[in-house]
Coordinates of C-alpha atoms in Angstrom, one line a residue:
X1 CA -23.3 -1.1 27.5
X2 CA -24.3 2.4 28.5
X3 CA -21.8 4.7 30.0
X4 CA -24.6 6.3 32.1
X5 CA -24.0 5.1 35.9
X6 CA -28.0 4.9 36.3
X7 CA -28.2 2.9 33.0
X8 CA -25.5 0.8 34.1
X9 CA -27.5 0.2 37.4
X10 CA -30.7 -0.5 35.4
X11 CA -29.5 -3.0 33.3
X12 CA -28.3 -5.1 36.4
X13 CA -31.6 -4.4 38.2
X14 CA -33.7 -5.3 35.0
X15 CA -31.7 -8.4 34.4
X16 CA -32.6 -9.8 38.2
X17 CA -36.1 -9.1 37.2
X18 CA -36.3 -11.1 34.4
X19 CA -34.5 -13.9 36.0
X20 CA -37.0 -14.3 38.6
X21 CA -39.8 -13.6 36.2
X22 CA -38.6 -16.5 33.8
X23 CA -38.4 -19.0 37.5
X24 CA -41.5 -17.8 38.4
X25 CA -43.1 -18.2 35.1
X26 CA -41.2 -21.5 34.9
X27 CA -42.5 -23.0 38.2
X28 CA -46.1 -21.8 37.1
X29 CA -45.8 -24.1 34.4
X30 CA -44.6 -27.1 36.5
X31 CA -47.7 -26.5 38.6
X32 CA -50.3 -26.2 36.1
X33 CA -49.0 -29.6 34.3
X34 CA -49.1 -31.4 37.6
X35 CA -52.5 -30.8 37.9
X36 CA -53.7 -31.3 34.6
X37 CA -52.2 -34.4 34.8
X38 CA -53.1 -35.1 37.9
X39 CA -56.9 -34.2 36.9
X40 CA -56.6 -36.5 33.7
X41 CA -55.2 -39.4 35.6
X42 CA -58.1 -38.9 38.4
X43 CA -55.4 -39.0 41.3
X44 CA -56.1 -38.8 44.5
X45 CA -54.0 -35.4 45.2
X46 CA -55.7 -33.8 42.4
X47 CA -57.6 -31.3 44.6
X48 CA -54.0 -30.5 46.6
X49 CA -52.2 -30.3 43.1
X50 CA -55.1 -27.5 41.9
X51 CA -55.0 -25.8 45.1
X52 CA -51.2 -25.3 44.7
X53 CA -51.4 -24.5 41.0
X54 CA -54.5 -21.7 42.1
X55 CA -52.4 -20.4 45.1
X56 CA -49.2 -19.9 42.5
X57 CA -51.2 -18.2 40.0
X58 CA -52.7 -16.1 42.7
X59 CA -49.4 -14.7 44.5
X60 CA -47.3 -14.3 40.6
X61 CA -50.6 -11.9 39.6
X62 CA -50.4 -10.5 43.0
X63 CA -46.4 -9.8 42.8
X64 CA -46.8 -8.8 39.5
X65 CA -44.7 -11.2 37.9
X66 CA -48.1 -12.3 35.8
X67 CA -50.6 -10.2 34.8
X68 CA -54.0 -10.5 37.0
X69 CA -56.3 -11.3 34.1
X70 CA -54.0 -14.0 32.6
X71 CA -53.8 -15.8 36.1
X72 CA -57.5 -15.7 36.4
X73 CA -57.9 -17.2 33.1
X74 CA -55.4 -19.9 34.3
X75 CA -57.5 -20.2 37.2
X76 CA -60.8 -20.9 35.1
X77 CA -59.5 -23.3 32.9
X78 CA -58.1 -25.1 35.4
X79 CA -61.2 -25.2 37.2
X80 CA -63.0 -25.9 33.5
X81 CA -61.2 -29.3 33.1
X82 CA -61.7 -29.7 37.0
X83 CA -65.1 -30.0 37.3
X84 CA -65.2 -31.4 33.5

């Protein structure tokens, strides 16, 4: 550990980052399977399950917590096997 009082700050700040980065990324994940698998079943809350799974995507990228193009490209291949 750093004996810099700023570092010391950092590292507690950089380690609640990641911490709700790895959730976030986590509960992304959750989402997208649950509508894939919703989609390959043909459920009836498929649409509700990719309109969660978009609106996830869409607030991580805008939070920062995933980058913009890699959320769009979740997006699009969620839409791809979508409308498949």
């Amino acid at each position: 550990m750093a004996n810099i009082k700023s570092q010391k700050q950092r590292v507690l700040t950089n380690e609640k980052a990641r911490q709700r980065n790895a959730a976030t990324r986590s509960e992304l994940k959750t989402h997208l399977k649950n509508a894939i698998v919703a989609i390959s079943e043909k459920s009836d809350d498929a649409k509700d399950k990719i309109s969660t799974a978009q609106s996830k995507l869409n607030s991580a990228a805008a939070k920062g917590r995933l980058h913009k193009r890699a959320a769009a490209r979740k997006t699009s291949r969620l839409m791809k096997k979508a409308n498949a």
